[in-house]
């Protein structure tokens, strides 16, 4: 039996975990369940990912999503009762899961929302790179808003976290975009930060190529819009999940 409650399924940023969406879970409006998926970690190490490529990871995420939203088939319209949202690397994965369902007949989300990730055809790029020394990587993460200042001088405290960051960065860097045979039949909403030094505003324009209906909105913020959010992003995504409209700020 299908669950009649609307679902907002969320995918976290590189190096992160589902806890980044705890505030969204607590503040979700009546009738909406926020479901935060976690990328699988290696059984032998909590600081390493199990899958090193998007091609291997996406089918696993798709199956995990089906289990969490209680969808076991495609309704007459081809859509499930959920919206899919991804932050940063999670945005790439949310797009790829949606594309996976589109190409294989799975239940499509009613909308796809992406924050802080360049259009899929633009290769991932960061001058620091995943193989940089720990102290260099920590300073870079601090520069883009991912690490507080008091931790910059103690990269050794972040060792488990940095392992996940490196693995996730390698996954993004290894992704090679293949153009779709047809545009996604799903409305796509892209959010960027006007102070994001990792994903500049112009890199979001290419999202218009992947679906018939694409909306790009620039918010006041840096790269980690979910963590920095004062409510605008959350209200907008909640609005998509509950009534299909962008929420008002």
PDB file of C-alpha atoms in Angstrom:
ATOM      1  CA  UNK A   1       0.000   0.000   0.000  1.00  0.00           C
ATOM      2  CA  UNK A   2       1.270   3.442  -0.869  1.00  0.00           C
ATOM      3  CA  UNK A   3       1.772   6.049   1.825  1.00  0.00           C
ATOM      4  CA  UNK A   4      -0.506   9.019   1.110  1.00  0.00           C
ATOM      5  CA  UNK A   5       1.668  11.546   2.950  1.00  0.00           C
ATOM      6  CA  UNK A   6       3.861  13.742   0.775  1.00  0.00           C
ATOM      7  CA  UNK A   7       7.590  13.114   1.077  1.00  0.00           C
ATOM      8  CA  UNK A   8      10.553  15.432   0.652  1.00  0.00           C
ATOM      9  CA  UNK A   9      13.611  13.265   0.030  1.00  0.00           C
ATOM     10  CA  UNK A  10      16.921  15.048   0.674  1.00  0.00           C
ATOM     11  CA  UNK A  11      20.511  14.244  -0.309  1.00  0.00           C
ATOM     12  CA  UNK A  12      23.374  15.886   1.560  1.00  0.00           C
ATOM     13  CA  UNK A  13      26.560  17.639   0.453  1.00  0.00           C
ATOM     14  CA  UNK A  14      30.026  16.106   0.023  1.00  0.00           C
ATOM     15  CA  UNK A  15      31.469  14.933   3.317  1.00  0.00           C
ATOM     16  CA  UNK A  16      28.142  15.463   5.040  1.00  0.00           C
ATOM     17  CA  UNK A  17      25.384  13.310   6.435  1.00  0.00           C
ATOM     18  CA  UNK A  18      21.615  13.302   6.897  1.00  0.00           C
ATOM     19  CA  UNK A  19      21.882  15.315  10.133  1.00  0.00           C
ATOM     20  CA  UNK A  20      22.284  18.485   8.060  1.00  0.00           C
ATOM     21  CA  UNK A  21      18.533  18.207   7.443  1.00  0.00           C
ATOM     22  CA  UNK A  22      17.548  17.697  11.104  1.00  0.00           C
ATOM     23  CA  UNK A  23      16.089  21.211  11.296  1.00  0.00           C
ATOM     24  CA  UNK A  24      14.021  20.524   8.186  1.00  0.00           C
ATOM     25  CA  UNK A  25      12.704  17.309   9.744  1.00  0.00           C
ATOM     26  CA  UNK A  26      11.681  19.187  12.906  1.00  0.00           C
ATOM     27  CA  UNK A  27      10.027  22.111  11.114  1.00  0.00           C
ATOM     28  CA  UNK A  28       8.230  20.266   8.302  1.00  0.00           C
ATOM     29  CA  UNK A  29       4.578  21.330   7.960  1.00  0.00           C
ATOM     30  CA  UNK A  30       1.720  18.962   8.732  1.00  0.00           C
ATOM     31  CA  UNK A  31       1.310  16.306   6.070  1.00  0.00           C
ATOM     32  CA  UNK A  32       4.940  16.382   4.919  1.00  0.00           C
ATOM     33  CA  UNK A  33       7.629  13.881   5.866  1.00  0.00           C
ATOM     34  CA  UNK A  34      11.248  14.938   5.327  1.00  0.00           C
ATOM     35  CA  UNK A  35      13.377  11.893   4.520  1.00  0.00           C
ATOM     36  CA  UNK A  36      17.157  12.424   4.556  1.00  0.00           C
ATOM     37  CA  UNK A  37      19.133   9.721   2.777  1.00  0.00           C
ATOM     38  CA  UNK A  38      22.697   8.841   3.751  1.00  0.00           C
ATOM     39  CA  UNK A  39      25.374   7.851   1.269  1.00  0.00           C
ATOM     40  CA  UNK A  40      26.643   4.351   2.116  1.00  0.00           C
ATOM     41  CA  UNK A  41      29.919   4.169   4.026  1.00  0.00           C
ATOM     42  CA  UNK A  42      32.478   1.414   3.733  1.00  0.00           C
ATOM     43  CA  UNK A  43      31.769  -1.405   6.229  1.00  0.00           C
ATOM     44  CA  UNK A  44      35.382  -1.317   7.401  1.00  0.00           C
ATOM     45  CA  UNK A  45      35.680   2.424   7.884  1.00  0.00           C
ATOM     46  CA  UNK A  46      33.213   5.143   8.845  1.00  0.00           C
ATOM     47  CA  UNK A  47      35.479   7.679   7.121  1.00  0.00           C
ATOM     48  CA  UNK A  48      35.290   6.118   3.644  1.00  0.00           C
ATOM     49  CA  UNK A  49      32.476   5.806   1.131  1.00  0.00           C
ATOM     50  CA  UNK A  50      31.436   2.406  -0.154  1.00  0.00           C
ATOM     51  CA  UNK A  51      30.940   3.530  -3.756  1.00  0.00           C
ATOM     52  CA  UNK A  52      33.476   5.524  -5.748  1.00  0.00           C
ATOM     53  CA  UNK A  53      31.474   6.410  -8.843  1.00  0.00           C
ATOM     54  CA  UNK A  54      28.062   7.866  -9.572  1.00  0.00           C
ATOM     55  CA  UNK A  55      27.336   4.938 -11.875  1.00  0.00           C
ATOM     56  CA  UNK A  56      27.648   2.495  -8.978  1.00  0.00           C
ATOM     57  CA  UNK A  57      25.983   4.702  -6.371  1.00  0.00           C
ATOM     58  CA  UNK A  58      22.873   5.948  -8.183  1.00  0.00           C
ATOM     59  CA  UNK A  59      21.064   2.565  -8.523  1.00  0.00           C
ATOM     60  CA  UNK A  60      21.626   1.977  -4.801  1.00  0.00           C
ATOM     61  CA  UNK A  61      20.226   5.411  -3.931  1.00  0.00           C
ATOM     62  CA  UNK A  62      17.240   4.804  -6.208  1.00  0.00           C
ATOM     63  CA  UNK A  63      16.407   1.566  -4.403  1.00  0.00           C
ATOM     64  CA  UNK A  64      16.916   3.212  -1.009  1.00  0.00           C
ATOM     65  CA  UNK A  65      14.585   6.016  -2.032  1.00  0.00           C
ATOM     66  CA  UNK A  66      11.900   3.548  -3.101  1.00  0.00           C
ATOM     67  CA  UNK A  67      12.085   1.814   0.261  1.00  0.00           C
ATOM     68  CA  UNK A  68      11.902   5.056   2.243  1.00  0.00           C
ATOM     69  CA  UNK A  69       8.985   6.596   0.348  1.00  0.00           C
ATOM     70  CA  UNK A  70       7.023   3.312   0.151  1.00  0.00           C
ATOM     71  CA  UNK A  71       6.681   3.481  -3.610  1.00  0.00           C
ATOM     72  CA  UNK A  72       6.540   0.087  -5.272  1.00  0.00           C
ATOM     73  CA  UNK A  73       5.383   0.971  -8.724  1.00  0.00           C
ATOM     74  CA  UNK A  74       4.442   3.767 -11.070  1.00  0.00           C
ATOM     75  CA  UNK A  75       0.990   5.277 -10.896  1.00  0.00           C
ATOM     76  CA  UNK A  76      -1.003   6.225 -13.983  1.00  0.00           C
ATOM     77  CA  UNK A  77       0.796   9.563 -14.269  1.00  0.00           C
ATOM     78  CA  UNK A  78       4.268   8.071 -13.765  1.00  0.00           C
ATOM     79  CA  UNK A  79       4.953  10.229 -10.704  1.00  0.00           C
ATOM     80  CA  UNK A  80       5.432   9.341  -7.056  1.00  0.00           C
ATOM     81  CA  UNK A  81       4.190  11.375  -4.121  1.00  0.00           C
ATOM     82  CA  UNK A  82       7.546  12.955  -3.357  1.00  0.00           C
ATOM     83  CA  UNK A  83       9.884  15.821  -4.212  1.00  0.00           C
ATOM     84  CA  UNK A  84      13.631  15.211  -4.486  1.00  0.00           C
ATOM     85  CA  UNK A  85      16.123  17.789  -3.178  1.00  0.00           C
ATOM     86  CA  UNK A  86      19.918  17.760  -3.193  1.00  0.00           C
ATOM     87  CA  UNK A  87      22.491  20.139  -1.695  1.00  0.00           C
ATOM     88  CA  UNK A  88      25.822  20.532  -3.548  1.00  0.00           C
ATOM     89  CA  UNK A  89      26.992  16.996  -4.486  1.00  0.00           C
ATOM     90  CA  UNK A  90      23.550  15.851  -3.384  1.00  0.00           C
ATOM     91  CA  UNK A  91      22.163  18.001  -6.201  1.00  0.00           C
ATOM     92  CA  UNK A  92      24.120  16.039  -8.794  1.00  0.00           C
ATOM     93  CA  UNK A  93      22.951  12.769  -7.253  1.00  0.00           C
ATOM     94  CA  UNK A  94      19.330  13.942  -7.054  1.00  0.00           C
ATOM     95  CA  UNK A  95      19.459  14.785 -10.757  1.00  0.00           C
ATOM     96  CA  UNK A  96      20.992  11.410 -11.610  1.00  0.00           C
ATOM     97  CA  UNK A  97      18.399   9.507  -9.567  1.00  0.00           C
ATOM     98  CA  UNK A  98      15.622  11.416 -11.343  1.00  0.00           C
ATOM     99  CA  UNK A  99      17.224  10.649 -14.688  1.00  0.00           C
ATOM    100  CA  UNK A 100      17.597   6.993 -13.655  1.00  0.00           C
ATOM    101  CA  UNK A 101      13.845   6.740 -13.020  1.00  0.00           C
ATOM    102  CA  UNK A 102      13.051   8.632 -16.224  1.00  0.00           C
ATOM    103  CA  UNK A 103      15.110   6.250 -18.338  1.00  0.00           C
ATOM    104  CA  UNK A 104      13.949   3.073 -16.561  1.00  0.00           C
ATOM    105  CA  UNK A 105      10.325   3.784 -15.800  1.00  0.00           C
ATOM    106  CA  UNK A 106      10.567   4.358 -12.050  1.00  0.00           C
ATOM    107  CA  UNK A 107       8.306   6.729 -10.098  1.00  0.00           C
ATOM    108  CA  UNK A 108       9.434  10.250 -10.938  1.00  0.00           C
ATOM    109  CA  UNK A 109       9.480  12.979  -8.299  1.00  0.00           C
ATOM    110  CA  UNK A 110       6.826  15.656  -8.662  1.00  0.00           C
ATOM    111  CA  UNK A 111       9.687  18.159  -8.706  1.00  0.00           C
ATOM    112  CA  UNK A 112      13.476  18.142  -8.556  1.00  0.00           C
ATOM    113  CA  UNK A 113      15.198  20.827  -6.490  1.00  0.00           C
ATOM    114  CA  UNK A 114      18.953  21.422  -6.504  1.00  0.00           C
ATOM    115  CA  UNK A 115      21.058  23.836  -4.458  1.00  0.00           C
ATOM    116  CA  UNK A 116      24.677  24.879  -4.981  1.00  0.00           C
ATOM    117  CA  UNK A 117      25.698  22.633  -7.855  1.00  0.00           C
ATOM    118  CA  UNK A 118      26.705  23.636 -11.365  1.00  0.00           C
ATOM    119  CA  UNK A 119      24.835  22.306 -14.397  1.00  0.00           C
ATOM    120  CA  UNK A 120      25.660  18.605 -14.937  1.00  0.00           C
ATOM    121  CA  UNK A 121      27.466  19.237 -18.225  1.00  0.00           C
ATOM    122  CA  UNK A 122      30.024  21.455 -16.453  1.00  0.00           C
ATOM    123  CA  UNK A 123      32.889  19.300 -15.118  1.00  0.00           C
ATOM    124  CA  UNK A 124      33.436  19.484 -11.372  1.00  0.00           C
ATOM    125  CA  UNK A 125      36.328  21.767 -10.568  1.00  0.00           C
ATOM    126  CA  UNK A 126      38.029  22.942  -7.397  1.00  0.00           C
ATOM    127  CA  UNK A 127      41.606  24.263  -7.429  1.00  0.00           C
ATOM    128  CA  UNK A 128      42.370  22.552  -4.112  1.00  0.00           C
ATOM    129  CA  UNK A 129      41.477  19.026  -5.233  1.00  0.00           C
ATOM    130  CA  UNK A 130      40.740  15.933  -3.121  1.00  0.00           C
ATOM    131  CA  UNK A 131      44.407  14.963  -2.732  1.00  0.00           C
ATOM    132  CA  UNK A 132      45.534  18.192  -1.089  1.00  0.00           C
ATOM    133  CA  UNK A 133      47.211  17.970   2.351  1.00  0.00           C
ATOM    134  CA  UNK A 134      44.815  18.038   5.281  1.00  0.00           C
ATOM    135  CA  UNK A 135      45.653  21.590   6.336  1.00  0.00           C
ATOM    136  CA  UNK A 136      45.165  22.921   2.791  1.00  0.00           C
ATOM    137  CA  UNK A 137      41.874  21.072   2.410  1.00  0.00           C
ATOM    138  CA  UNK A 138      40.595  22.383   5.746  1.00  0.00           C
ATOM    139  CA  UNK A 139      41.454  25.975   4.806  1.00  0.00           C
ATOM    140  CA  UNK A 140      39.610  25.538   1.528  1.00  0.00           C
ATOM    141  CA  UNK A 141      36.573  24.122   3.300  1.00  0.00           C
ATOM    142  CA  UNK A 142      36.663  27.077   5.675  1.00  0.00           C
ATOM    143  CA  UNK A 143      36.789  29.484   2.729  1.00  0.00           C
ATOM    144  CA  UNK A 144      33.596  28.045   1.233  1.00  0.00           C
ATOM    145  CA  UNK A 145      31.806  27.900   4.589  1.00  0.00           C
ATOM    146  CA  UNK A 146      32.101  24.207   5.423  1.00  0.00           C
ATOM    147  CA  UNK A 147      34.402  24.406   8.453  1.00  0.00           C
ATOM    148  CA  UNK A 148      34.278  26.952  11.309  1.00  0.00           C
ATOM    149  CA  UNK A 149      37.327  29.104  11.968  1.00  0.00           C
ATOM    150  CA  UNK A 150      38.158  27.492  15.326  1.00  0.00           C
ATOM    151  CA  UNK A 151      38.822  24.176  13.563  1.00  0.00           C
ATOM    152  CA  UNK A 152      41.165  25.521  10.904  1.00  0.00           C
ATOM    153  CA  UNK A 153      44.230  25.113  13.131  1.00  0.00           C
ATOM    154  CA  UNK A 154      43.291  21.545  14.089  1.00  0.00           C
ATOM    155  CA  UNK A 155      42.929  19.523  10.882  1.00  0.00           C
ATOM    156  CA  UNK A 156      43.759  16.353  12.816  1.00  0.00           C
ATOM    157  CA  UNK A 157      40.407  16.645  14.608  1.00  0.00           C
ATOM    158  CA  UNK A 158      38.687  16.426  11.230  1.00  0.00           C
ATOM    159  CA  UNK A 159      40.430  13.337   9.875  1.00  0.00           C
ATOM    160  CA  UNK A 160      37.324  11.076   9.575  1.00  0.00           C
ATOM    161  CA  UNK A 161      35.338  13.902   7.985  1.00  0.00           C
ATOM    162  CA  UNK A 162      38.126  14.673   5.510  1.00  0.00           C
ATOM    163  CA  UNK A 163      38.149  11.075   4.292  1.00  0.00           C
ATOM    164  CA  UNK A 164      34.498  11.388   3.288  1.00  0.00           C
ATOM    165  CA  UNK A 165      35.146  14.777   1.691  1.00  0.00           C
ATOM    166  CA  UNK A 166      37.956  13.327  -0.417  1.00  0.00           C
ATOM    167  CA  UNK A 167      35.901  10.325  -1.552  1.00  0.00           C
ATOM    168  CA  UNK A 168      32.910  12.485  -2.437  1.00  0.00           C
ATOM    169  CA  UNK A 169      35.081  14.997  -4.288  1.00  0.00           C
ATOM    170  CA  UNK A 170      36.614  12.183  -6.335  1.00  0.00           C
ATOM    171  CA  UNK A 171      33.139  10.927  -7.206  1.00  0.00           C
ATOM    172  CA  UNK A 172      32.127  14.372  -8.465  1.00  0.00           C
ATOM    173  CA  UNK A 173      35.387  14.778 -10.395  1.00  0.00           C
ATOM    174  CA  UNK A 174      34.996  11.382 -12.057  1.00  0.00           C
ATOM    175  CA  UNK A 175      31.464  12.061 -13.286  1.00  0.00           C
ATOM    176  CA  UNK A 176      31.326  12.425 -17.062  1.00  0.00           C
ATOM    177  CA  UNK A 177      28.085  13.837 -18.349  1.00  0.00           C
ATOM    178  CA  UNK A 178      26.312  12.154 -21.247  1.00  0.00           C
ATOM    179  CA  UNK A 179      23.543  14.297 -22.787  1.00  0.00           C
ATOM    180  CA  UNK A 180      20.028  13.024 -22.248  1.00  0.00           C
ATOM    181  CA  UNK A 181      18.059  11.576 -25.127  1.00  0.00           C
ATOM    182  CA  UNK A 182      15.075  13.646 -23.977  1.00  0.00           C
ATOM    183  CA  UNK A 183      14.463  16.336 -21.397  1.00  0.00           C
ATOM    184  CA  UNK A 184      13.156  15.389 -17.981  1.00  0.00           C
ATOM    185  CA  UNK A 185       9.346  15.672 -17.698  1.00  0.00           C
ATOM    186  CA  UNK A 186       9.808  17.061 -14.185  1.00  0.00           C
ATOM    187  CA  UNK A 187       9.924  20.730 -13.123  1.00  0.00           C
ATOM    188  CA  UNK A 188      13.420  21.583 -11.899  1.00  0.00           C
ATOM    189  CA  UNK A 189      14.192  24.321  -9.374  1.00  0.00           C
ATOM    190  CA  UNK A 190      17.804  25.411  -8.959  1.00  0.00           C
ATOM    191  CA  UNK A 191      19.008  27.545  -6.058  1.00  0.00           C
ATOM    192  CA  UNK A 192      22.348  29.312  -5.906  1.00  0.00           C
ATOM    193  CA  UNK A 193      24.074  31.591  -3.445  1.00  0.00           C
ATOM    194  CA  UNK A 194      25.186  35.073  -4.445  1.00  0.00           C
ATOM    195  CA  UNK A 195      28.359  34.593  -2.362  1.00  0.00           C
ATOM    196  CA  UNK A 196      29.176  31.041  -3.446  1.00  0.00           C
ATOM    197  CA  UNK A 197      32.820  31.045  -4.587  1.00  0.00           C
ATOM    198  CA  UNK A 198      32.682  27.372  -5.575  1.00  0.00           C
ATOM    199  CA  UNK A 199      29.574  27.513  -7.792  1.00  0.00           C
ATOM    200  CA  UNK A 200      29.258  30.927  -9.481  1.00  0.00           C
ATOM    201  CA  UNK A 201      25.848  32.068 -10.677  1.00  0.00           C
ATOM    202  CA  UNK A 202      26.683  31.671 -14.369  1.00  0.00           C
ATOM    203  CA  UNK A 203      27.422  27.975 -13.882  1.00  0.00           C
ATOM    204  CA  UNK A 204      23.753  27.382 -13.031  1.00  0.00           C
ATOM    205  CA  UNK A 205      22.424  28.501 -16.423  1.00  0.00           C
ATOM    206  CA  UNK A 206      23.076  25.126 -18.084  1.00  0.00           C
ATOM    207  CA  UNK A 207      20.436  23.445 -15.914  1.00  0.00           C
ATOM    208  CA  UNK A 208      17.915  24.799 -18.452  1.00  0.00           C
ATOM    209  CA  UNK A 209      19.063  22.064 -20.848  1.00  0.00           C
ATOM    210  CA  UNK A 210      17.910  19.117 -18.754  1.00  0.00           C
ATOM    211  CA  UNK A 211      14.159  19.707 -18.402  1.00  0.00           C
ATOM    212  CA  UNK A 212      11.290  21.478 -20.108  1.00  0.00           C
ATOM    213  CA  UNK A 213      10.614  23.605 -17.030  1.00  0.00           C
ATOM    214  CA  UNK A 214      13.620  24.996 -15.134  1.00  0.00           C
ATOM    215  CA  UNK A 215      13.609  27.852 -12.641  1.00  0.00           C
ATOM    216  CA  UNK A 216      16.817  29.348 -11.232  1.00  0.00           C
ATOM    217  CA  UNK A 217      16.685  31.443  -8.080  1.00  0.00           C
ATOM    218  CA  UNK A 218      19.656  33.212  -6.467  1.00  0.00           C
ATOM    219  CA  UNK A 219      19.526  33.520  -2.703  1.00  0.00           C
ATOM    220  CA  UNK A 220      21.605  35.552  -0.286  1.00  0.00           C
ATOM    221  CA  UNK A 221      24.224  33.082   0.884  1.00  0.00           C
ATOM    222  CA  UNK A 222      27.341  31.095   0.181  1.00  0.00           C
ATOM    223  CA  UNK A 223      27.850  27.490  -0.858  1.00  0.00           C
ATOM    224  CA  UNK A 224      26.197  25.694   2.067  1.00  0.00           C
ATOM    225  CA  UNK A 225      22.723  27.115   1.645  1.00  0.00           C
ATOM    226  CA  UNK A 226      21.011  24.497   3.814  1.00  0.00           C
ATOM    227  CA  UNK A 227      23.260  25.195   6.811  1.00  0.00           C
ATOM    228  CA  UNK A 228      23.223  28.970   6.320  1.00  0.00           C
ATOM    229  CA  UNK A 229      19.518  29.201   5.563  1.00  0.00           C
ATOM    230  CA  UNK A 230      17.359  31.610   7.558  1.00  0.00           C
ATOM    231  CA  UNK A 231      14.192  30.077   6.142  1.00  0.00           C
ATOM    232  CA  UNK A 232      13.940  31.183   2.523  1.00  0.00           C
ATOM    233  CA  UNK A 233      15.334  28.020   0.961  1.00  0.00           C
ATOM    234  CA  UNK A 234      13.487  25.771   3.388  1.00  0.00           C
ATOM    235  CA  UNK A 235      10.156  27.512   2.804  1.00  0.00           C
ATOM    236  CA  UNK A 236      10.655  27.360  -0.946  1.00  0.00           C
ATOM    237  CA  UNK A 237      11.419  23.632  -0.976  1.00  0.00           C
ATOM    238  CA  UNK A 238       8.630  22.887   1.499  1.00  0.00           C
ATOM    239  CA  UNK A 239       6.279  24.781  -0.790  1.00  0.00           C
ATOM    240  CA  UNK A 240       7.259  22.583  -3.726  1.00  0.00           C
ATOM    241  CA  UNK A 241       6.714  19.441  -1.671  1.00  0.00           C
ATOM    242  CA  UNK A 242       3.321  20.442  -0.296  1.00  0.00           C
ATOM    243  CA  UNK A 243       1.559  22.347  -3.058  1.00  0.00           C
ATOM    244  CA  UNK A 244       3.962  22.534  -5.997  1.00  0.00           C
ATOM    245  CA  UNK A 245       4.737  26.221  -5.568  1.00  0.00           C
ATOM    246  CA  UNK A 246       7.837  28.109  -4.514  1.00  0.00           C
ATOM    247  CA  UNK A 247       7.328  29.334  -0.972  1.00  0.00           C
ATOM    248  CA  UNK A 248       7.453  33.048  -0.260  1.00  0.00           C
ATOM    249  CA  UNK A 249      10.380  34.531   1.643  1.00  0.00           C
TER     250      UNK A 249
END
